[in-house]
Coordinates of C-alpha atoms in Angstrom, one line a residue:
Chain R
M1225 CA 152.7 -6.4 112.7
T1226 CA 149.6 -5.6 114.0
P1227 CA 147.1 -4.4 111.4
S1228 CA 146.9 -1.0 112.7
L1229 CA 150.4 -0.5 113.3
A1230 CA 150.8 -1.7 109.4
R1231 CA 147.6 1.0 108.5
R1232 CA 149.9 4.1 110.4
L1233 CA 153.2 2.8 108.6
V1234 CA 151.8 2.9 105.1
A1235 CA 150.2 6.3 105.8
G1236 CA 153.3 7.7 107.1
L1237 CA 155.0 6.2 104.2
A1238 CA 152.7 7.1 101.6
A1239 CA 152.7 11.0 102.9
L1240 CA 156.8 11.0 102.2
G1241 CA 156.3 10.2 98.8
I1242 CA 157.7 6.7 99.4
L1243 CA 154.7 4.1 98.9
T1244 CA 152.4 4.1 96.1
G1245 CA 149.6 1.8 95.0
V1246 CA 149.9 -0.1 98.1
A1247 CA 148.0 2.2 100.7
G1248 CA 144.2 1.3 99.6
A1249 CA 144.6 -2.3 100.3
A1250 CA 147.0 -1.8 103.3
L1251 CA 144.3 0.4 104.9
A1252 CA 141.4 -2.2 104.0
A1253 CA 139.4 -3.6 107.5
T1254 CA 140.5 -6.6 108.6
P1255 CA 138.5 -9.8 110.2
D1256 CA 138.4 -9.9 114.0
P1257 CA 141.0 -11.6 115.8
T1258 CA 140.1 -14.9 117.4
L1259 CA 139.5 -15.9 120.8
P1260 CA 140.5 -19.8 120.8
P1261 CA 139.4 -22.2 121.3
A1262 CA 136.7 -22.7 119.2
W1263 CA 133.6 -24.8 119.1
P1264 CA 133.1 -27.9 117.1
M1265 CA 131.0 -26.7 113.9
D1266 CA 127.3 -26.4 114.2
T1267 CA 127.2 -26.1 118.0
A1268 CA 124.0 -25.1 119.6
L1269 CA 124.3 -23.2 122.5
T1270 CA 121.3 -23.0 125.2
Y1271 CA 121.1 -20.6 127.8
R1272 CA 118.7 -20.2 130.9
W1273 CA 118.3 -17.2 133.1
A1274 CA 120.6 -18.1 136.3
T1275 CA 119.3 -18.8 139.6
N1276 CA 118.5 -15.7 141.6
A1277 CA 119.8 -13.5 139.1
V1278 CA 117.2 -13.3 136.5
P1279 CA 117.3 -10.5 134.2
P1280 CA 114.1 -8.0 134.2
T1281 CA 111.5 -8.6 131.5
A1282 CA 113.0 -6.0 129.0
M1283 CA 116.7 -7.8 129.4
R1284 CA 115.5 -11.0 128.4
T1285 CA 113.8 -9.9 125.6
A1286 CA 117.3 -8.0 124.7
V1287 CA 119.3 -11.1 125.2
N1288 CA 116.5 -13.2 123.3
K1289 CA 116.7 -10.7 120.2
A1290 CA 120.3 -10.8 120.2
A1291 CA 120.2 -14.6 120.0
S1292 CA 118.0 -14.6 116.7
D1293 CA 120.5 -11.7 115.7
A1294 CA 123.7 -13.9 115.8
N1295 CA 122.0 -17.2 114.5
A1296 CA 120.7 -14.9 111.8
S1297 CA 123.6 -12.9 110.6
R1298 CA 126.6 -15.5 111.4
R1299 CA 126.8 -17.0 107.8
S1300 CA 129.0 -19.3 108.9
R1301 CA 128.4 -23.1 111.0
A1302 CA 129.5 -20.9 114.1
P1303 CA 127.4 -21.7 117.0
S1304 CA 123.7 -21.1 117.5
Y1305 CA 122.2 -19.4 120.7
S1306 CA 118.5 -20.3 122.3
Y1307 CA 116.8 -20.0 125.2
S1308 CA 115.7 -23.0 127.1
S1309 CA 114.2 -23.1 130.7
S1310 CA 117.1 -26.1 130.9
G1311 CA 119.5 -24.3 129.0
A1312 CA 123.2 -25.7 129.8
N1313 CA 124.5 -21.9 130.0
G1314 CA 123.5 -19.5 132.2
V1315 CA 122.8 -15.6 131.3
S1316 CA 123.1 -13.7 134.9
Y1317 CA 121.8 -10.1 135.8
G1318 CA 122.8 -7.9 138.8
T1319 CA 125.3 -6.8 141.5
S1320 CA 127.0 -9.9 141.7
N1321 CA 129.4 -10.3 138.7
P1322 CA 133.4 -11.3 137.8
C1323 CA 132.9 -7.8 135.2
G1324 CA 135.8 -5.5 135.5
V1325 CA 135.3 -2.5 137.8
N1326 CA 134.2 -0.4 134.6
G1327 CA 132.6 -3.4 132.7
L1328 CA 128.5 -3.3 131.5
A1329 CA 128.6 -7.2 131.0
C1330 CA 131.4 -10.0 131.0
F1331 CA 131.4 -13.4 129.8
Q1332 CA 133.4 -16.8 130.7
R1333 CA 133.9 -19.2 128.1
D1334 CA 135.6 -22.9 127.8
P1335 CA 134.7 -25.0 124.9
A1336 CA 136.7 -28.0 126.0
D1337 CA 133.8 -28.4 129.1
R1338 CA 131.2 -26.7 126.9
Y1339 CA 131.0 -24.0 129.5
W1340 CA 130.0 -20.3 129.2
H1341 CA 127.9 -17.7 130.7
L1342 CA 127.0 -14.0 130.6
W1343 CA 126.7 -11.4 133.3
F1344 CA 125.1 -8.1 132.6
R1345 CA 125.5 -5.3 135.3
E1346 CA 122.4 -4.0 137.1
N1347 CA 120.6 -0.6 135.3
G1348 CA 121.7 2.1 137.7
H1349 CA 125.0 0.9 138.3
R1350 CA 127.4 3.7 139.1
Y1351 CA 130.9 4.1 138.1
D1352 CA 133.5 6.6 138.7
W1353 CA 132.9 8.0 135.1
G1354 CA 129.1 7.6 135.3
T1355 CA 125.8 5.7 135.7
L1356 CA 124.7 2.8 133.2
T1357 CA 121.4 3.2 131.7
W1358 CA 120.5 -0.1 129.5
C1359 CA 118.5 1.7 126.6
E1360 CA 115.6 -1.2 126.7
M1361 CA 115.0 -0.6 130.7
S1362 CA 115.2 3.4 130.1
G1363 CA 113.4 4.7 127.0
S1364 CA 116.4 5.0 125.1
P1365 CA 118.2 8.1 126.0
N1366 CA 121.1 9.2 124.9
G1367 CA 124.0 8.0 126.9
C1368 CA 122.2 4.5 127.3
Y1369 CA 123.7 0.9 126.0
Q1370 CA 121.5 -1.0 123.9
A1371 CA 121.8 -4.6 125.6
E1372 CA 120.8 -6.6 122.5
T1373 CA 124.0 -5.2 120.9
I1374 CA 125.8 -5.5 124.0
T1375 CA 125.1 -9.6 124.0
L1376 CA 125.5 -9.8 120.3
D1377 CA 129.3 -8.8 121.3
E1378 CA 129.6 -11.2 124.2
F1379 CA 127.6 -14.1 122.1
G1380 CA 130.2 -13.0 118.9
H1381 CA 133.4 -13.7 122.2
V1382 CA 131.6 -17.0 123.2
A1383 CA 131.6 -17.9 119.4
G1384 CA 135.7 -17.2 119.5
L1385 CA 135.9 -13.4 118.0
D1386 CA 138.6 -11.1 120.0
H1387 CA 138.1 -7.2 119.7
H1388 CA 138.3 -6.0 116.5
V1389 CA 140.7 -3.7 115.5
N1390 CA 139.4 -0.5 114.2
L1391 CA 141.3 2.0 112.1
A1392 CA 142.6 4.6 114.2
N1393 CA 139.8 7.1 113.7
D1394 CA 137.4 4.2 114.3
S1395 CA 135.4 5.2 110.8
D1396 CA 135.4 1.3 110.2
Y1397 CA 133.6 0.6 113.4
A1398 CA 130.0 -0.3 112.1
D1399 CA 132.6 -3.2 110.8
A1400 CA 132.3 -5.3 113.8
V1401 CA 130.0 -5.6 116.7
V1402 CA 132.9 -7.4 118.9
Q1403 CA 134.5 -3.9 119.7
T1404 CA 137.1 -2.9 121.9
Y1405 CA 135.0 -0.1 123.5
S1406 CA 131.3 0.3 123.6
H1407 CA 129.0 3.3 121.8
A1408 CA 126.1 4.1 123.6
R1409 CA 123.6 6.3 122.1
P1410 CA 123.4 7.8 119.7
L1411 CA 127.1 7.2 118.4
V1412 CA 127.8 4.8 114.9
G1413 CA 126.9 0.9 116.1
W1414 CA 125.2 2.0 119.4
N1415 CA 122.2 -0.5 118.0
A1416 CA 123.6 -2.8 115.8
S1417 CA 121.7 -5.9 115.7
A1418 CA 123.5 -8.2 113.2
F1419 CA 127.0 -9.3 113.3
G1420 CA 129.4 -6.8 111.2
R1421 CA 131.2 -8.0 108.2
C1422 CA 134.6 -8.3 109.8
D1423 CA 133.1 -10.6 112.8
V1424 CA 131.7 -12.6 109.6
A1425 CA 134.6 -12.9 108.3
T1426 CA 136.6 -14.7 111.2
L1427 CA 133.4 -16.6 111.9
Q1428 CA 133.5 -18.3 108.4
Q1429 CA 137.2 -18.5 108.8
I1430 CA 136.8 -20.7 111.9
Y1431 CA 133.6 -22.4 111.0
D1432 CA 133.1 -22.5 107.5
V1433 CA 130.4 -20.8 105.3
T1434 CA 126.7 -22.2 105.8
S1435 CA 126.5 -23.5 102.4
W1436 CA 128.4 -23.5 99.0
T1437 CA 126.2 -20.7 97.7
T1438 CA 126.8 -18.3 101.4
L1439 CA 128.6 -15.2 100.0
Y1440 CA 132.2 -14.5 101.7
S1441 CA 132.2 -11.8 103.9
T1442 CA 133.5 -8.5 102.2
C1443 CA 136.0 -8.0 105.2
L1444 CA 137.7 -10.7 103.7
D1445 CA 140.1 -11.0 100.4
I1446 CA 140.0 -14.8 99.2
P1447 CA 141.3 -15.7 96.0
T1448 CA 139.7 -17.9 93.7
T1449 CA 140.3 -21.0 91.5
L1450 CA 138.5 -21.4 88.2
A1451 CA 139.6 -24.9 86.1
F1452 CA 137.9 -25.2 82.8
A1453 CA 137.3 -28.1 80.5
A1454 CA 136.0 -29.0 77.0
S1455 CA 134.3 -32.4 75.8
T1456 CA 136.5 -31.9 72.7
T1457 CA 138.6 -29.9 71.0
Q1458 CA 137.5 -30.5 67.5
V1459 CA 134.0 -30.5 66.3
P1460 CA 132.9 -30.8 62.9
L1461 CA 130.8 -28.0 61.7
S1462 CA 127.2 -27.7 63.0
G1463 CA 129.0 -30.1 66.3
S1464 CA 128.9 -28.7 69.7
V1465 CA 131.2 -28.5 72.4
T1466 CA 130.4 -28.6 75.9
F1467 CA 132.2 -26.4 78.6
T1468 CA 132.6 -26.9 82.2
A1469 CA 134.1 -24.4 84.5
T1470 CA 134.8 -25.3 88.1
L1471 CA 134.9 -22.2 90.6
R1472 CA 136.3 -22.5 94.3
A1473 CA 137.7 -20.3 96.9
N1474 CA 141.1 -20.8 97.6
G1475 CA 141.4 -19.6 101.3
T1476 CA 143.0 -20.7 103.9
G1477 CA 142.2 -23.4 106.6
R1478 CA 138.4 -24.4 106.5
L1479 CA 137.9 -21.6 103.2
A1480 CA 140.4 -23.8 101.4
G1481 CA 138.8 -25.7 98.2
N1482 CA 135.5 -24.6 98.7
P1483 CA 132.9 -25.2 95.9
M1484 CA 131.4 -21.8 94.9
A1485 CA 128.2 -22.5 93.8
G1486 CA 125.8 -20.0 92.8
R1487 CA 127.8 -17.3 91.3
V1488 CA 128.1 -15.9 87.8
V1489 CA 130.7 -17.4 85.3
V1490 CA 131.0 -16.2 82.0
L1491 CA 131.8 -18.0 79.0
Q1492 CA 134.3 -15.8 76.9
A1493 CA 135.8 -16.2 73.2
R1494 CA 139.0 -14.4 71.4
S1495 CA 138.3 -12.5 68.9
N1496 CA 141.5 -11.7 67.4
T1497 CA 143.2 -10.2 70.8
T1498 CA 140.0 -9.3 72.3
W1499 CA 138.1 -11.5 74.9
V1500 CA 134.3 -11.4 74.3
D1501 CA 131.5 -12.7 76.3
L1502 CA 129.7 -15.2 74.9
L1503 CA 126.9 -16.2 77.7
T1504 CA 126.8 -16.7 81.3
M1505 CA 127.3 -20.1 82.0
P1506 CA 124.6 -22.2 83.9
A1507 CA 125.3 -24.0 87.4
G1508 CA 126.3 -27.8 86.6
S1509 CA 125.0 -30.8 88.5
T1510 CA 128.0 -30.6 90.9
A1511 CA 128.3 -27.9 93.3
G1512 CA 130.7 -25.2 92.2
T1513 CA 130.4 -26.3 88.3
Y1514 CA 129.0 -24.2 85.5
V1515 CA 128.4 -25.9 82.4
A1516 CA 127.5 -24.3 78.5
T1517 CA 126.8 -26.0 75.5
Y1518 CA 128.2 -24.1 72.4
W1519 CA 128.4 -24.6 69.0
P1520 CA 131.1 -22.9 66.9
R1521 CA 131.3 -21.8 63.7
S1522 CA 135.5 -21.4 63.4
A1523 CA 138.6 -22.2 65.4
Q1524 CA 138.6 -20.0 68.4
D1525 CA 140.1 -19.8 71.7
Y1526 CA 137.6 -20.4 74.9
R1527 CA 137.8 -19.3 78.7
A1528 CA 135.7 -18.9 81.6
V1529 CA 135.7 -15.7 83.7
F1530 CA 134.7 -14.7 87.1
R1531 CA 134.7 -11.5 88.0
K1532 CA 134.7 -10.2 91.6
P1533 CA 131.4 -9.0 92.8
A1534 CA 130.9 -5.9 95.0
S1535 CA 129.2 -8.1 97.3
E1536 CA 131.7 -10.6 98.1
G1537 CA 135.2 -10.7 99.6
V1538 CA 136.6 -12.9 96.9
R1539 CA 138.7 -12.2 94.1
A1540 CA 138.2 -12.4 90.5
S1541 CA 139.3 -15.5 88.3
S1542 CA 140.3 -16.6 84.7
S1543 CA 140.8 -19.7 83.1
G1544 CA 143.3 -20.9 80.8
A1545 CA 142.2 -20.8 77.4
I1546 CA 140.9 -23.5 75.4
T1547 CA 141.5 -23.8 71.6
V1548 CA 138.5 -25.7 69.7
S1549 CA 139.0 -26.0 66.0
I1550 CA 136.2 -27.2 63.4
T1551 CA 137.1 -29.9 61.0
C1552 CA 135.4 -29.2 57.9
S1553 CA 135.6 -31.6 54.9
P1554 CA 136.3 -31.4 51.9
T1555 CA 135.9 -27.9 51.5
R1556 CA 137.0 -24.7 53.5
C1557 CA 135.4 -23.9 56.8
P1558 CA 133.0 -21.0 56.2
L1559 CA 133.8 -18.0 58.6
V1560 CA 130.2 -17.8 60.4
A1561 CA 130.0 -16.7 64.0
G1562 CA 129.5 -19.6 66.6
A1563 CA 126.4 -20.0 68.3
A1564 CA 125.0 -21.1 71.8
T1565 CA 122.0 -22.8 70.2
Q1566 CA 122.1 -25.7 67.7
P1567 CA 121.4 -23.7 64.4
Chain W
M1423 CA 160.9 5.6 125.8
G1424 CA 158.6 7.2 122.9
A1425 CA 156.9 4.9 120.2
R1426 CA 158.5 2.5 118.3
F1427 CA 157.4 0.9 115.0
G1428 CA 158.3 -2.8 115.2
F1429 CA 157.1 -5.8 113.6
G1430 CA 155.8 -7.2 116.1
G1431 CA 154.1 -10.9 116.0
H1432 CA 150.6 -10.3 116.8
L1433 CA 149.4 -10.9 113.1
G1434 CA 151.5 -14.2 113.2
A1435 CA 149.5 -14.8 116.5
V1436 CA 146.7 -13.7 115.2
V1437 CA 146.7 -16.0 112.0
A1438 CA 148.1 -19.2 113.7
A1439 CA 145.3 -18.9 116.5
A1440 CA 142.8 -18.5 113.4
L1441 CA 144.3 -21.8 111.9
L1442 CA 144.7 -23.3 115.1
A1443 CA 140.9 -22.8 115.8
A1444 CA 140.0 -23.6 112.4
G1445 CA 141.1 -27.4 113.0
C1446 CA 142.9 -29.2 110.1
A1447 CA 144.2 -26.5 107.6
G1448 CA 144.7 -29.4 104.8
G1449 CA 142.7 -31.1 102.1
A1450 CA 139.0 -30.2 101.6
S1451 CA 136.5 -28.8 103.6
S1452 CA 133.6 -30.9 105.0
P1453 CA 130.5 -30.2 102.8
P1454 CA 128.5 -27.7 105.0
Q1455 CA 125.0 -28.4 106.0
G1456 CA 122.0 -26.7 104.6
T1457 CA 120.7 -25.8 101.4
G1458 CA 122.1 -25.2 98.0
R1459 CA 125.3 -27.1 98.4
S1460 CA 124.3 -29.2 95.0
A1461 CA 123.1 -26.9 92.4
V1462 CA 121.0 -29.2 89.6
A1463 CA 120.8 -27.8 86.4
S1464 CA 119.2 -29.0 83.5
V1465 CA 122.0 -30.2 81.3
P1466 CA 121.1 -31.6 77.6
A1467 CA 121.4 -35.2 76.9
A1468 CA 124.3 -34.7 74.5
V1469 CA 126.2 -33.2 76.6
A1470 CA 125.8 -35.0 79.8
S1471 CA 127.3 -38.3 77.9
L1472 CA 130.4 -36.1 76.7
A1473 CA 133.7 -36.8 79.2
P1474 CA 135.6 -33.5 79.2
T1475 CA 138.8 -34.3 77.4
A1476 CA 140.9 -30.9 77.7
V1477 CA 141.5 -29.4 80.5
A1478 CA 143.2 -25.7 80.4
T1479 CA 145.5 -24.7 82.8
P1480 CA 144.0 -21.8 84.6
S1481 CA 145.8 -18.3 84.3
A1482 CA 148.5 -17.7 86.6
E1483 CA 146.1 -15.1 88.3
A1484 CA 143.7 -17.9 89.1
M1485 CA 146.6 -20.4 90.4
A1486 CA 148.7 -17.4 92.3
T1487 CA 149.9 -18.8 95.6
A1488 CA 147.2 -18.7 98.2
T1489 CA 147.5 -16.0 100.4
P1490 CA 146.0 -15.7 103.8
T1491 CA 142.3 -14.5 103.8
L1492 CA 143.2 -11.9 106.1
A1493 CA 143.9 -8.7 105.4
P1494 CA 146.9 -8.2 103.9
A1495 CA 149.9 -7.2 106.4
G1496 CA 150.9 -3.7 104.8
P1497 CA 153.6 -3.0 103.1
T1498 CA 156.4 -5.7 102.1
A1499 CA 158.8 -4.2 103.9
S1500 CA 161.6 -6.0 105.5
P1501 CA 160.2 -6.9 109.3
T1502 CA 162.3 -5.9 112.1
A1503 CA 162.7 -8.4 115.0
P1504 CA 160.0 -7.9 117.4
A1505 CA 160.4 -7.1 120.8
T1506 CA 160.0 -10.2 122.8
P1507 CA 157.0 -10.5 124.9
G1508 CA 157.0 -11.7 128.6
P1509 CA 155.1 -14.2 130.0
I1510 CA 151.5 -13.7 129.8
P1511 CA 149.9 -12.3 133.6
A1512 CA 147.4 -14.2 135.1
K1513 CA 145.0 -11.2 134.8
P1514 CA 144.8 -7.8 133.0
P1515 CA 148.0 -6.1 134.6
V1516 CA 147.5 -3.0 136.1
A1517 CA 149.1 0.3 134.0
V1518 CA 150.4 3.4 134.8
L1519 CA 151.5 6.3 132.9
R1520 CA 154.6 8.1 133.8
G1521 CA 155.8 11.6 132.0
L1522 CA 153.2 13.6 133.5
D1523 CA 153.7 16.9 134.9
G1524 CA 152.9 14.9 138.6
P1525 CA 152.7 11.7 140.0
A1526 CA 152.2 8.8 137.7
A1527 CA 148.5 7.8 137.2
T1528 CA 147.1 4.6 137.1
G1529 CA 145.0 4.1 134.0
Q1530 CA 141.3 2.9 134.1
L1531 CA 141.0 -0.3 132.7
G1532 CA 138.4 -0.9 130.1
S1533 CA 137.4 -4.0 127.9
Y1534 CA 139.3 -7.0 128.1
T1535 CA 139.8 -10.7 127.0
W1536 CA 142.1 -12.6 128.8
G1537 CA 142.0 -16.3 128.3
R1538 CA 138.3 -17.4 129.2
D1539 CA 137.5 -14.4 130.7
G1540 CA 136.4 -10.8 128.9
S1541 CA 134.4 -7.6 129.8
E1542 CA 132.8 -4.8 127.7
A1543 CA 133.4 -1.2 128.8
P1544 CA 133.1 2.1 126.6
W1545 CA 135.7 4.8 126.3
I1546 CA 136.2 5.9 129.7
T1547 CA 136.8 9.3 130.8
G1548 CA 136.0 10.1 134.1
K1549 CA 138.2 12.1 136.2
V1550 CA 141.2 13.7 135.4
L1551 CA 144.2 11.6 136.3
G1552 CA 146.9 14.3 135.3
T1553 CA 148.4 16.7 133.1
A1554 CA 150.8 17.0 130.5
A1555 CA 153.2 19.2 128.3
A1556 CA 151.8 19.4 125.1
G1557 CA 153.9 17.4 123.4
A1558 CA 155.6 15.4 126.6
L1559 CA 156.9 11.8 126.0
L1560 CA 154.6 9.4 128.3
D1561 CA 155.5 5.6 128.8
A1562 CA 153.3 3.1 130.3
S1563 CA 154.1 0.3 132.5
L1564 CA 152.1 -2.6 132.6
G1565 CA 152.9 -4.6 135.8
G1566 CA 155.9 -5.7 134.8
A1567 CA 154.4 -7.6 131.8
T1568 CA 155.8 -6.7 128.2
P1569 CA 152.8 -6.6 125.7
A1570 CA 153.5 -8.6 122.2
S1571 CA 151.8 -5.3 120.6
W1572 CA 150.2 -2.4 121.2
T1573 CA 148.1 0.4 119.9
S1574 CA 146.9 4.0 121.4
A1575 CA 144.8 6.9 120.3
W1576 CA 143.8 10.2 121.7
A1577 CA 140.4 11.8 121.7
E1578 CA 139.5 15.3 123.0
V1579 CA 136.8 15.2 125.7
S1580 CA 134.2 17.5 125.5
S1581 CA 131.1 17.9 128.1
G1582 CA 132.9 14.5 129.6
T1583 CA 132.5 12.9 126.7
A1584 CA 135.3 11.4 124.3
S1585 CA 135.2 12.7 120.6
S1586 CA 136.3 10.6 117.9
P1587 CA 139.4 9.6 118.4
S1588 CA 142.7 10.3 116.1
D1589 CA 145.6 8.1 115.6
G1590 CA 148.2 7.6 118.2
A1591 CA 151.2 5.4 118.2
S1592 CA 151.5 2.0 117.9
G1593 CA 154.2 -0.6 118.4
T1594 CA 155.5 -3.8 120.0
G1595 CA 157.1 -4.3 123.6
R1596 CA 157.5 -1.2 125.7
V1597 CA 154.6 1.3 125.8
G1598 CA 155.2 4.8 124.3
V1599 CA 153.2 7.6 123.2
A1600 CA 153.5 11.3 122.6
A1601 CA 151.2 13.4 124.1
P1602 CA 149.0 15.7 121.7
A1603 CA 150.4 19.3 120.9
K1604 CA 147.4 20.6 121.4
A1605 CA 146.5 22.2 124.6
G1606 CA 142.9 20.7 126.4
D1607 CA 141.2 17.9 128.0
W1608 CA 142.1 14.5 126.1
S1609 CA 141.6 11.0 126.9
L1610 CA 144.5 8.6 125.8
R1611 CA 142.9 5.3 125.1
V1612 CA 145.8 2.1 125.0
T1613 CA 145.2 -1.4 124.1
A1614 CA 147.7 -3.8 124.6
T1615 CA 148.1 -7.4 123.2
F1616 CA 150.0 -9.9 125.4
G1617 CA 148.9 -12.8 123.4
P1618 CA 146.0 -14.9 121.7
G1619 CA 143.0 -14.0 123.5
H1620 CA 144.8 -11.7 125.8
N1621 CA 144.3 -8.0 125.4
A1622 CA 143.2 -5.1 127.6
T1623 CA 142.1 -1.5 127.0
Y1624 CA 143.2 1.4 129.2
F1625 CA 142.2 5.1 129.5
W1626 CA 143.6 8.3 130.9
R1627 CA 142.0 11.4 131.3
L1628 CA 144.3 14.4 131.2
V1629 CA 144.9 17.9 130.8
I1630 CA 147.4 18.8 128.5
K1631 CA 148.9 22.2 128.9

């Protein structure tokens, strides 16, 4: 079932009062489909201006800007792009191209042969529906197409992204640069200069994140797991216990089991039936671990919590609870709250 | 004829393609390059010497069965058997729309990805290709090929430009859509997917009466 079909079905059932509580999630943005096969991770793709098809200066500048845009916004180990006069692949401009009859630009890719090529139609090309105007070559009048944005779209395809499946009313158009149809100025997204969140989502799935601190695209919805350990479950009065939490992304493919570093993990204790935040756990020496030392003053349950961040497409998680008790001798333990620092 | 809501295999194909493109699916990922992989925290010496002796079992929520990181597939209704897509043509097929007041109309080919090739195009309006009665049932043939899935949308045309699209039909197999109930100058977009990396978008500008 296509995501678009799913959205329509949910909307219909909701209107009939049949479906409740699911529509919001089912209408969420979806990552771009993939365009297999993929490149190896961290592939550096170089391009040159094709012989006898060298783009004009303004177009060359736009293509180079798009390369920088792609490299800066991919947030994954997806291919990077750079110009070299001896580049392995070509970028062409002009009337000789394999683009569809209505194409503004087109690409070919074959990672198995390490081959790709981009073509851009000439400024002023006449279609039966209008004339092509590249913004960078014409002073950006309404109705022009931003070559930098179209190039970024093409770089997305070369990397392995297929056209994003938008919501029926295109209200999520800005979620992806790799689109089924290009927008002219001044429509939304006409001058995008970074991959959209749903482009990044698929790039991350295909190629993995750049580092363990890289945030996962908000177009994803990745479960996380939070393991929790204590150095001891019985401490003497004035003794300490060290808690270690390990946060991992529980996605699929390359996103399975990734440590998640640089996030906020909170140590909690249970008072009666209520969990209360004690402190934010500092990062441990191993990526994805968070370590805190605590001086309990009474027997309590402890756990670690990772709350869903607004800026990342991951789910919250909490660990199981560990009970730490106090060994007091020979008198009864005083009922005093614990401390994060040694008393 | 007409739109059908089937639970086709497109999402499954997308997931499969994503896993295939990602390479090995099992095991831990290879450590990424770049900075910040190993955060080094200042740990008190007394703590460093302590080995964890108790491990808490993560909560049920945390240990929930790993779900695909693609967006949810929609309601959990039982899927019906999808239409069987035909073989993928060598290039984007020609799309012809029938059910018009006059002769069938060939659609304008817009953006497509087709194996190793792809092309970018705008929402194409162009010249009027035909007329249809409001609410008429239209169907598009795709050169004898059967898409795995398709979506459609209608947009009113003003001054030769398509406005924001509104929801159209979608489904699997044969393409069938209903003309808008409102008379006027409209543009129909149909995007047909024939398999991973094989999809094409077509446009017809129609006068609805």
